[in-house]
Amino acid sequence: MATAPQTSTIKNNSHLAKPASNHRAQKQKILRQLQKLHGISETDDDIVVTLDAKPCRLTERFNVRGYAYAPDRTLLGVLISRKVGGVLRRQLVKMAALREPRKLAPVLEGLGLKTPLEPAGLKAIAKYIAAVAELSSVIVIGVEGLHWLGAGEERRPIAVLGDTVYGNGAEPVVPVLCGPSGYAAKGTLQAWQQPFKRLAPGNPLLIFALCFGLAPPLATLTGLPMPGVLLCGLSSTDKITLTHVIHSLFGPPRDPHQLPHTNISLEMLAARARDLPLVLDELGARGGADVLKAISRLGGGITKAGATASGELREWQELRAAIFATGEVSVAQQARATGDTARAGHEAFLPTIRVGEHLGVYTDLHGAADEAAFTADVSEAITNNFGVAYPAFVEQLIAKFAGAQEVVQRHWSSYETKVAGDIPLASMTELERRVLAQFTVVALTGRLAVRLEILPLEADAPLAAVRHVFGQWLAGWRARKEELHVAPLATMRAFFKLQEPAVFVPFEDWEQHLGGSVYVKTHQPHGLLYLLRREYFENELCREHGIEATVKALQHAGLLVSDKRARTLLCRMPGRKDGEADARTPFYAIKEAIRFD
């Protein structure tokens, strides 16, 4: 396992370690037993093993921290550590290495130790590690982000950011990261806040980006939906600066990731951005079909299991990243360009907000000569101070977890209504309510971040900014939805208008016209209905625009009559009784108004 790059800082749980004097006495007792049974002893600098009555220095001293457990109490092995050049290195000794000491050599070499060649020497060291590990235990976490310790009423959150642990448990928590940290910091929180006191007011998208970047930990801790957004607009709209602002919350400002060429690579990116915003650029680089698959994969919530380059099993990982994406065209536009269809689920997971004429990135330049000068001010603000706001927010959330939960529970309903603005919740579709929930998470994050003195904003600024951005999304979505329905509905109208009346067969004469495609039936309370065989409707009439788009267009126009939770209407066939085989058959039932504009 990879070594951690720096000395660990344990916040709030250092008091849980056993008293040093007691631990030392127990360790000396074990060493006396080992000396008697296996010839193992310890000096100030070395661990010494006597082999065949001959003392042999095998390695320099290292520290055995104790048995290592995962947060769910799964035994991982034994944690050992050693300082090398002032940097604390850690290695996890798996239990298999204690049973088969030959596997111990690469672990010790990971600490910069010279290992003995004799199997007996490795065996003796394995006995030493196993014996000393009995004295204590630690919780080992290999992935950055939020984790839960304990169960029931004892369940509590902790966070691992870099090599720092926020929160506490019944045992010391030690990070042993599997890769480089996603966090870096420079400067102070106060220095980072100072320029945003002046630059953020009056700029809804800038405030939205600040709140969005802090939203993932709140969503994880409270079980709320993880937000996502796609800013769509021409390259001159300066979307890239907002991505730099988001990155500055937890590390140095940098350009966003280009969309990877494979979905596996995208999953790995999202898995590493655990409880963080994952910033992606140029979603159209891979084409519409690939983008739809990528969004669906991220929306699944977990990675796919697979194999690593060495052939070992790569287990699935939970995806807990908030996607903040940019691009010049929307997901729906990309899909249409390649002949595919963007589903409602794509928009629900990654709502598209058009940036440009109606919603500029900056609406108040605060005295700057132009947008370029204002952008330079924003860039300067995050160049010398970064990576301090997110850790400070997480530390406060962990320390005041119960209070944060109470705020969310108390204000969720009212905040949903406030974010929706003048739009009644009852008038929204299920998709619109799902997106509203995501934006409400962002608004509540802003409220908490202001109360905890993380974001230097007025108390009502986050809500006002999120409401403004949501209103722009909702107006744009409803306009796009109208456009999506126009073409399929026009095709259906043309079909019915061009048919001769003789084509429409009375439903009662169904048995005499088995080859008919459109039947006519009076149905209360809808009046005259055109009934189309399911196979004919889906294979012939939906060929141009697809089944989903055609059905949605008919439903949106109020022209499709169906049973609850179905697209079709079950009709009892003429001359058949309920209970007989095929007595009821599903038809697509369309109102007579389809023939009139």
PDB file of N, CA and C in Angstrom, residues 86-169:
ATOM      1  N   GLY A  86      12.203  12.714   8.429  1.00  0.00           N
ATOM      2  CA  GLY A  86      11.216  13.623   9.000  1.00  0.00           C
ATOM      3  C   GLY A  86       9.802  13.395   8.505  1.00  0.00           C
ATOM      4  N   VAL A  87       9.597  12.453   7.576  1.00  0.00           N
ATOM      5  CA  VAL A  87       8.270  12.152   7.033  1.00  0.00           C
ATOM      6  C   VAL A  87       7.820  10.805   7.568  1.00  0.00           C
ATOM      7  N   LEU A  88       6.611  10.746   8.114  1.00  0.00           N
ATOM      8  CA  LEU A  88       6.084   9.511   8.675  1.00  0.00           C
ATOM      9  C   LEU A  88       5.528   8.632   7.561  1.00  0.00           C
ATOM     10  N   ARG A  89       6.103   7.437   7.441  1.00  0.00           N
ATOM     11  CA  ARG A  89       5.592   6.462   6.472  1.00  0.00           C
ATOM     12  C   ARG A  89       4.769   5.404   7.207  1.00  0.00           C
ATOM     13  N   ARG A  90       3.741   4.943   6.566  1.00  0.00           N
ATOM     14  CA  ARG A  90       2.890   3.908   7.151  1.00  0.00           C
ATOM     15  C   ARG A  90       2.714   2.764   6.160  1.00  0.00           C
ATOM     16  N   GLN A  91       2.648   1.560   6.695  1.00  0.00           N
ATOM     17  CA  GLN A  91       2.386   0.385   5.878  1.00  0.00           C
ATOM     18  C   GLN A  91       1.397  -0.514   6.606  1.00  0.00           C
ATOM     19  N   LEU A  92       0.563  -1.170   5.833  1.00  0.00           N
ATOM     20  CA  LEU A  92      -0.407  -2.098   6.383  1.00  0.00           C
ATOM     21  C   LEU A  92       0.097  -3.513   6.134  1.00  0.00           C
ATOM     22  N   VAL A  93       0.347  -4.228   7.223  1.00  0.00           N
ATOM     23  CA  VAL A  93       0.788  -5.628   7.125  1.00  0.00           C
ATOM     24  C   VAL A  93      -0.456  -6.506   7.136  1.00  0.00           C
ATOM     25  N   LYS A  94      -0.745  -7.148   6.031  1.00  0.00           N
ATOM     26  CA  LYS A  94      -1.914  -8.018   5.981  1.00  0.00           C
ATOM     27  C   LYS A  94      -1.662  -9.276   6.807  1.00  0.00           C
ATOM     28  N   MET A  95      -2.732  -9.879   7.294  1.00  0.00           N
ATOM     29  CA  MET A  95      -2.609 -11.057   8.139  1.00  0.00           C
ATOM     30  C   MET A  95      -1.920 -12.202   7.405  1.00  0.00           C
ATOM     31  N   ALA A  96      -2.093 -12.248   6.086  1.00  0.00           N
ATOM     32  CA  ALA A  96      -1.437 -13.304   5.308  1.00  0.00           C
ATOM     33  C   ALA A  96       0.078 -13.182   5.396  1.00  0.00           C
ATOM     34  N   ALA A  97       0.599 -11.939   5.515  1.00  0.00           N
ATOM     35  CA  ALA A  97       2.040 -11.745   5.607  1.00  0.00           C
ATOM     36  C   ALA A  97       2.578 -12.214   6.952  1.00  0.00           C
ATOM     37  N   LEU A  98       1.743 -12.198   7.981  1.00  0.00           N
ATOM     38  CA  LEU A  98       2.179 -12.716   9.278  1.00  0.00           C
ATOM     39  C   LEU A  98       2.181 -14.238   9.283  1.00  0.00           C
ATOM     40  N   ARG A  99       1.267 -14.829   8.514  1.00  0.00           N
ATOM     41  CA  ARG A  99       1.243 -16.293   8.416  1.00  0.00           C
ATOM     42  C   ARG A  99       2.325 -16.815   7.463  1.00  0.00           C
ATOM     43  N   GLU A 100       2.613 -16.005   6.426  1.00  0.00           N
ATOM     44  CA  GLU A 100       3.654 -16.382   5.458  1.00  0.00           C
ATOM     45  C   GLU A 100       4.687 -15.256   5.437  1.00  0.00           C
ATOM     46  N   PRO A 101       5.673 -15.303   6.314  1.00  0.00           N
ATOM     47  CA  PRO A 101       6.604 -14.174   6.497  1.00  0.00           C
ATOM     48  C   PRO A 101       7.348 -13.758   5.230  1.00  0.00           C
ATOM     49  N   ARG A 102       7.455 -14.620   4.232  1.00  0.00           N
ATOM     50  CA  ARG A 102       8.144 -14.203   3.000  1.00  0.00           C
ATOM     51  C   ARG A 102       7.430 -13.025   2.344  1.00  0.00           C
ATOM     52  N   LYS A 103       6.126 -12.865   2.607  1.00  0.00           N
ATOM     53  CA  LYS A 103       5.370 -11.743   2.054  1.00  0.00           C
ATOM     54  C   LYS A 103       5.618 -10.457   2.834  1.00  0.00           C
ATOM     55  N   LEU A 104       6.373 -10.563   3.919  1.00  0.00           N
ATOM     56  CA  LEU A 104       6.605  -9.406   4.774  1.00  0.00           C
ATOM     57  C   LEU A 104       7.686  -8.483   4.220  1.00  0.00           C
ATOM     58  N   ALA A 105       8.609  -9.023   3.428  1.00  0.00           N
ATOM     59  CA  ALA A 105       9.761  -8.247   2.963  1.00  0.00           C
ATOM     60  C   ALA A 105       9.374  -6.973   2.215  1.00  0.00           C
ATOM     61  N   PRO A 106       8.467  -7.010   1.192  1.00  0.00           N
ATOM     62  CA  PRO A 106       8.135  -5.765   0.484  1.00  0.00           C
ATOM     63  C   PRO A 106       7.442  -4.732   1.366  1.00  0.00           C
ATOM     64  N   VAL A 107       6.733  -5.191   2.397  1.00  0.00           N
ATOM     65  CA  VAL A 107       6.072  -4.257   3.306  1.00  0.00           C
ATOM     66  C   VAL A 107       7.120  -3.488   4.112  1.00  0.00           C
ATOM     67  N   LEU A 108       8.123  -4.199   4.625  1.00  0.00           N
ATOM     68  CA  LEU A 108       9.186  -3.549   5.383  1.00  0.00           C
ATOM     69  C   LEU A 108      10.017  -2.632   4.494  1.00  0.00           C
ATOM     70  N   GLU A 109      10.246  -3.056   3.262  1.00  0.00           N
ATOM     71  CA  GLU A 109      10.995  -2.207   2.330  1.00  0.00           C
ATOM     72  C   GLU A 109      10.238  -0.925   2.028  1.00  0.00           C
ATOM     73  N   GLY A 110       8.889  -0.987   2.118  1.00  0.00           N
ATOM     74  CA  GLY A 110       8.085   0.220   1.928  1.00  0.00           C
ATOM     75  C   GLY A 110       8.337   1.263   2.988  1.00  0.00           C
ATOM     76  N   LEU A 111       8.878   0.824   4.139  1.00  0.00           N
ATOM     77  CA  LEU A 111       9.261   1.761   5.195  1.00  0.00           C
ATOM     78  C   LEU A 111      10.729   2.142   5.104  1.00  0.00           C
ATOM     79  N   GLY A 112      11.402   1.711   4.032  1.00  0.00           N
ATOM     80  CA  GLY A 112      12.815   2.025   3.870  1.00  0.00           C
ATOM     81  C   GLY A 112      13.719   1.167   4.721  1.00  0.00           C
ATOM     82  N   LEU A 113      13.289  -0.050   5.055  1.00  0.00           N
ATOM     83  CA  LEU A 113      14.058  -0.941   5.919  1.00  0.00           C
ATOM     84  C   LEU A 113      14.774  -2.006   5.092  1.00  0.00           C
ATOM     85  N   LYS A 114      15.920  -2.421   5.568  1.00  0.00           N
ATOM     86  CA  LYS A 114      16.631  -3.546   4.963  1.00  0.00           C
ATOM     87  C   LYS A 114      16.152  -4.825   5.632  1.00  0.00           C
ATOM     88  N   THR A 115      15.694  -5.750   4.847  1.00  0.00           N
ATOM     89  CA  THR A 115      15.118  -6.963   5.404  1.00  0.00           C
ATOM     90  C   THR A 115      16.108  -8.113   5.332  1.00  0.00           C
ATOM     91  N   PRO A 116      16.033  -9.060   6.273  1.00  0.00           N
ATOM     92  CA  PRO A 116      16.941 -10.205   6.262  1.00  0.00           C
ATOM     93  C   PRO A 116      16.599 -11.163   5.129  1.00  0.00           C
ATOM     94  N   LEU A 117      17.613 -11.871   4.694  1.00  0.00           N
ATOM     95  CA  LEU A 117      17.403 -12.850   3.631  1.00  0.00           C
ATOM     96  C   LEU A 117      16.922 -14.177   4.192  1.00  0.00           C
ATOM     97  N   GLU A 118      17.276 -14.475   5.457  1.00  0.00           N
ATOM     98  CA  GLU A 118      16.925 -15.765   6.021  1.00  0.00           C
ATOM     99  C   GLU A 118      15.434 -15.815   6.348  1.00  0.00           C
ATOM    100  N   PRO A 119      14.737 -16.879   5.949  1.00  0.00           N
ATOM    101  CA  PRO A 119      13.317 -17.028   6.316  1.00  0.00           C
ATOM    102  C   PRO A 119      13.098 -16.978   7.818  1.00  0.00           C
ATOM    103  N   ALA A 120      14.088 -17.498   8.578  1.00  0.00           N
ATOM    104  CA  ALA A 120      13.930 -17.494  10.028  1.00  0.00           C
ATOM    105  C   ALA A 120      13.887 -16.076  10.587  1.00  0.00           C
ATOM    106  N   GLY A 121      14.659 -15.164   9.968  1.00  0.00           N
ATOM    107  CA  GLY A 121      14.647 -13.779  10.420  1.00  0.00           C
ATOM    108  C   GLY A 121      13.304 -13.113  10.173  1.00  0.00           C
ATOM    109  N   LEU A 122      12.731 -13.311   8.979  1.00  0.00           N
ATOM    110  CA  LEU A 122      11.414 -12.749   8.667  1.00  0.00           C
ATOM    111  C   LEU A 122      10.351 -13.357   9.574  1.00  0.00           C
ATOM    112  N   LYS A 123      10.495 -14.627   9.859  1.00  0.00           N
ATOM    113  CA  LYS A 123       9.530 -15.286  10.737  1.00  0.00           C
ATOM    114  C   LYS A 123       9.571 -14.669  12.126  1.00  0.00           C
ATOM    115  N   ALA A 124      10.781 -14.376  12.600  1.00  0.00           N
ATOM    116  CA  ALA A 124      10.910 -13.766  13.919  1.00  0.00           C
ATOM    117  C   ALA A 124      10.296 -12.375  13.953  1.00  0.00           C
ATOM    118  N   ILE A 125      10.509 -11.587  12.874  1.00  0.00           N
ATOM    119  CA  ILE A 125       9.922 -10.246  12.814  1.00  0.00           C
ATOM    120  C   ILE A 125       8.397 -10.335  12.770  1.00  0.00           C
ATOM    121  N   ALA A 126       7.868 -11.305  12.042  1.00  0.00           N
ATOM    122  CA  ALA A 126       6.416 -11.494  11.987  1.00  0.00           C
ATOM    123  C   ALA A 126       5.864 -11.788  13.377  1.00  0.00           C
ATOM    124  N   LYS A 127       6.589 -12.605  14.172  1.00  0.00           N
ATOM    125  CA  LYS A 127       6.141 -12.897  15.533  1.00  0.00           C
ATOM    126  C   LYS A 127       6.171 -11.625  16.381  1.00  0.00           C
ATOM    127  N   TYR A 128       7.216 -10.808  16.168  1.00  0.00           N
ATOM    128  CA  TYR A 128       7.322  -9.555  16.912  1.00  0.00           C
ATOM    129  C   TYR A 128       6.141  -8.643  16.589  1.00  0.00           C
ATOM    130  N   ILE A 129       5.830  -8.482  15.316  1.00  0.00           N
ATOM    131  CA  ILE A 129       4.719  -7.604  14.909  1.00  0.00           C
ATOM    132  C   ILE A 129       3.399  -8.116  15.478  1.00  0.00           C
ATOM    133  N   ALA A 130       3.172  -9.419  15.372  1.00  0.00           N
ATOM    134  CA  ALA A 130       1.905  -9.984  15.847  1.00  0.00           C
ATOM    135  C   ALA A 130       1.764  -9.828  17.356  1.00  0.00           C
ATOM    136  N   ALA A 131       2.879 -10.008  18.081  1.00  0.00           N
ATOM    137  CA  ALA A 131       2.801  -9.915  19.540  1.00  0.00           C
ATOM    138  C   ALA A 131       2.538  -8.491  20.001  1.00  0.00           C
ATOM    139  N   VAL A 132       3.264  -7.514  19.447  1.00  0.00           N
ATOM    140  CA  VAL A 132       3.093  -6.120  19.872  1.00  0.00           C
ATOM    141  C   VAL A 132       1.742  -5.573  19.427  1.00  0.00           C
ATOM    142  N   ALA A 133       1.228  -6.072  18.305  1.00  0.00           N
ATOM    143  CA  ALA A 133      -0.072  -5.591  17.809  1.00  0.00           C
ATOM    144  C   ALA A 133      -1.197  -5.897  18.783  1.00  0.00           C
ATOM    145  N   GLU A 134      -1.002  -6.902  19.647  1.00  0.00           N
ATOM    146  CA  GLU A 134      -2.042  -7.260  20.606  1.00  0.00           C
ATOM    147  C   GLU A 134      -2.310  -6.137  21.608  1.00  0.00           C
ATOM    148  N   LEU A 135      -1.377  -5.198  21.740  1.00  0.00           N
ATOM    149  CA  LEU A 135      -1.494  -4.168  22.760  1.00  0.00           C
ATOM    150  C   LEU A 135      -2.514  -3.085  22.432  1.00  0.00           C
ATOM    151  N   SER A 136      -2.774  -2.848  21.148  1.00  0.00           N
ATOM    152  CA  SER A 136      -3.658  -1.724  20.795  1.00  0.00           C
ATOM    153  C   SER A 136      -4.272  -1.971  19.428  1.00  0.00           C
ATOM    154  N   SER A 137      -5.198  -1.099  19.070  1.00  0.00           N
ATOM    155  CA  SER A 137      -5.836  -1.185  17.748  1.00  0.00           C
ATOM    156  C   SER A 137      -6.144   0.222  17.252  1.00  0.00           C
ATOM    157  N   VAL A 138      -6.258   0.361  15.946  1.00  0.00           N
ATOM    158  CA  VAL A 138      -6.567   1.645  15.317  1.00  0.00           C
ATOM    159  C   VAL A 138      -7.570   1.411  14.199  1.00  0.00           C
ATOM    160  N   ILE A 139      -8.255   2.470  13.819  1.00  0.00           N
ATOM    161  CA  ILE A 139      -9.108   2.458  12.633  1.00  0.00           C
ATOM    162  C   ILE A 139      -8.287   3.007  11.476  1.00  0.00           C
ATOM    163  N   VAL A 140      -8.190   2.246  10.410  1.00  0.00           N
ATOM    164  CA  VAL A 140      -7.417   2.672   9.246  1.00  0.00           C
ATOM    165  C   VAL A 140      -8.377   3.021   8.116  1.00  0.00           C
ATOM    166  N   ILE A 141      -8.175   4.194   7.530  1.00  0.00           N
ATOM    167  CA  ILE A 141      -9.005   4.647   6.410  1.00  0.00           C
ATOM    168  C   ILE A 141      -8.096   4.948   5.229  1.00  0.00           C
ATOM    169  N   GLY A 142      -8.392   4.324   4.102  1.00  0.00           N
ATOM    170  CA  GLY A 142      -7.543   4.466   2.925  1.00  0.00           C
ATOM    171  C   GLY A 142      -8.088   5.400   1.869  1.00  0.00           C
ATOM    172  N   VAL A 143      -9.297   5.948   2.082  1.00  0.00           N
ATOM    173  CA  VAL A 143      -9.934   6.809   1.080  1.00  0.00           C
ATOM    174  C   VAL A 143     -10.320   8.123   1.729  1.00  0.00           C
ATOM    175  N   GLU A 144      -9.974   9.230   1.086  1.00  0.00           N
ATOM    176  CA  GLU A 144     -10.357  10.538   1.617  1.00  0.00           C
ATOM    177  C   GLU A 144     -11.868  10.737   1.530  1.00  0.00           C
ATOM    178  N   GLY A 145     -12.366  11.612   2.369  1.00  0.00           N
ATOM    179  CA  GLY A 145     -13.787  11.920   2.351  1.00  0.00           C
ATOM    180  C   GLY A 145     -14.418  11.647   3.704  1.00  0.00           C
ATOM    181  N   LEU A 146     -15.748  11.532   3.712  1.00  0.00           N
ATOM    182  CA  LEU A 146     -16.512  11.328   4.930  1.00  0.00           C
ATOM    183  C   LEU A 146     -16.739   9.835   5.168  1.00  0.00           C
ATOM    184  N   HIS A 147     -16.693   9.456   6.431  1.00  0.00           N
ATOM    185  CA  HIS A 147     -16.900   8.061   6.817  1.00  0.00           C
ATOM    186  C   HIS A 147     -17.721   8.035   8.098  1.00  0.00           C
ATOM    187  N   TRP A 148     -18.296   6.867   8.380  1.00  0.00           N
ATOM    188  CA  TRP A 148     -19.092   6.697   9.593  1.00  0.00           C
ATOM    189  C   TRP A 148     -18.433   5.671  10.487  1.00  0.00           C
ATOM    190  N   LEU A 149     -18.384   5.964  11.782  1.00  0.00           N
ATOM    191  CA  LEU A 149     -17.867   5.040  12.776  1.00  0.00           C
ATOM    192  C   LEU A 149     -18.985   4.675  13.738  1.00  0.00           C
ATOM    193  N   GLY A 150     -18.939   3.433  14.244  1.00  0.00           N
ATOM    194  CA  GLY A 150     -19.921   3.007  15.221  1.00  0.00           C
ATOM    195  C   GLY A 150     -21.241   2.633  14.585  1.00  0.00           C
ATOM    196  N   ALA A 151     -22.201   2.281  15.426  1.00  0.00           N
ATOM    197  CA  ALA A 151     -23.530   1.875  14.956  1.00  0.00           C
ATOM    198  C   ALA A 151     -24.575   2.382  15.942  1.00  0.00           C
ATOM    199  N   GLY A 152     -25.812   2.475  15.458  1.00  0.00           N
ATOM    200  CA  GLY A 152     -26.912   2.910  16.313  1.00  0.00           C
ATOM    201  C   GLY A 152     -26.701   4.310  16.849  1.00  0.00           C
ATOM    202  N   GLU A 153     -26.946   4.481  18.137  1.00  0.00           N
ATOM    203  CA  GLU A 153     -26.805   5.794  18.754  1.00  0.00           C
ATOM    204  C   GLU A 153     -25.348   6.238  18.830  1.00  0.00           C
ATOM    205  N   GLU A 154     -24.420   5.261  18.714  1.00  0.00           N
ATOM    206  CA  GLU A 154     -22.995   5.583  18.768  1.00  0.00           C
ATOM    207  C   GLU A 154     -22.433   5.969  17.402  1.00  0.00           C
ATOM    208  N   ARG A 155     -23.266   5.923  16.376  1.00  0.00           N
ATOM    209  CA  ARG A 155     -22.795   6.221  15.020  1.00  0.00           C
ATOM    210  C   ARG A 155     -22.444   7.699  14.902  1.00  0.00           C
ATOM    211  N   ARG A 156     -21.244   7.976  14.399  1.00  0.00           N
ATOM    212  CA  ARG A 156     -20.803   9.368  14.283  1.00  0.00           C
ATOM    213  C   ARG A 156     -19.953   9.526  13.022  1.00  0.00           C
ATOM    214  N   PRO A 157     -19.982  10.720  12.422  1.00  0.00           N
ATOM    215  CA  PRO A 157     -19.194  10.941  11.207  1.00  0.00           C
ATOM    216  C   PRO A 157     -17.779  11.391  11.528  1.00  0.00           C
ATOM    217  N   ILE A 158     -16.855  11.048  10.655  1.00  0.00           N
ATOM    218  CA  ILE A 158     -15.512  11.609  10.672  1.00  0.00           C
ATOM    219  C   ILE A 158     -15.155  11.954   9.235  1.00  0.00           C
ATOM    220  N   ALA A 159     -14.108  12.723   9.063  1.00  0.00           N
ATOM    221  CA  ALA A 159     -13.649  13.092   7.726  1.00  0.00           C
ATOM    222  C   ALA A 159     -12.146  12.937   7.651  1.00  0.00           C
ATOM    223  N   VAL A 160     -11.671  12.423   6.528  1.00  0.00           N
ATOM    224  CA  VAL A 160     -10.236  12.331   6.256  1.00  0.00           C
ATOM    225  C   VAL A 160      -9.947  13.218   5.057  1.00  0.00           C
ATOM    226  N   LEU A 161      -9.212  14.294   5.282  1.00  0.00           N
ATOM    227  CA  LEU A 161      -8.819  15.216   4.223  1.00  0.00           C
ATOM    228  C   LEU A 161      -7.299  15.282   4.225  1.00  0.00           C
ATOM    229  N   GLY A 162      -6.699  14.765   3.174  1.00  0.00           N
ATOM    230  CA  GLY A 162      -5.250  14.654   3.167  1.00  0.00           C
ATOM    231  C   GLY A 162      -4.825  13.701   4.265  1.00  0.00           C
ATOM    232  N   ASP A 163      -3.961  14.150   5.155  1.00  0.00           N
ATOM    233  CA  ASP A 163      -3.508  13.317   6.261  1.00  0.00           C
ATOM    234  C   ASP A 163      -4.083  13.813   7.584  1.00  0.00           C
ATOM    235  N   THR A 164      -5.171  14.559   7.512  1.00  0.00           N
ATOM    236  CA  THR A 164      -5.808  15.103   8.707  1.00  0.00           C
ATOM    237  C   THR A 164      -7.147  14.424   8.929  1.00  0.00           C
ATOM    238  N   VAL A 165      -7.431  14.083  10.174  1.00  0.00           N
ATOM    239  CA  VAL A 165      -8.688  13.440  10.541  1.00  0.00           C
ATOM    240  C   VAL A 165      -9.516  14.426  11.363  1.00  0.00           C
ATOM    241  N   TYR A 166     -10.774  14.643  10.963  1.00  0.00           N
ATOM    242  CA  TYR A 166     -11.699  15.488  11.703  1.00  0.00           C
ATOM    243  C   TYR A 166     -12.750  14.587  12.343  1.00  0.00           C
ATOM    244  N   GLY A 167     -12.978  14.754  13.636  1.00  0.00           N
ATOM    245  CA  GLY A 167     -13.935  13.924  14.340  1.00  0.00           C
ATOM    246  C   GLY A 167     -13.225  12.930  15.229  1.00  0.00           C
ATOM    247  N   ASN A 168     -13.978  12.065  15.907  1.00  0.00           N
ATOM    248  CA  ASN A 168     -13.385  11.105  16.819  1.00  0.00           C
ATOM    249  C   ASN A 168     -14.201   9.837  16.867  1.00  0.00           C
ATOM    250  N   GLY A 169     -13.555   8.786  17.345  1.00  0.00           N
ATOM    251  CA  GLY A 169     -14.194   7.497  17.521  1.00  0.00           C
ATOM    252  C   GLY A 169     -13.694   6.856  18.789  1.00  0.00           C
TER     253      GLY A 169
END
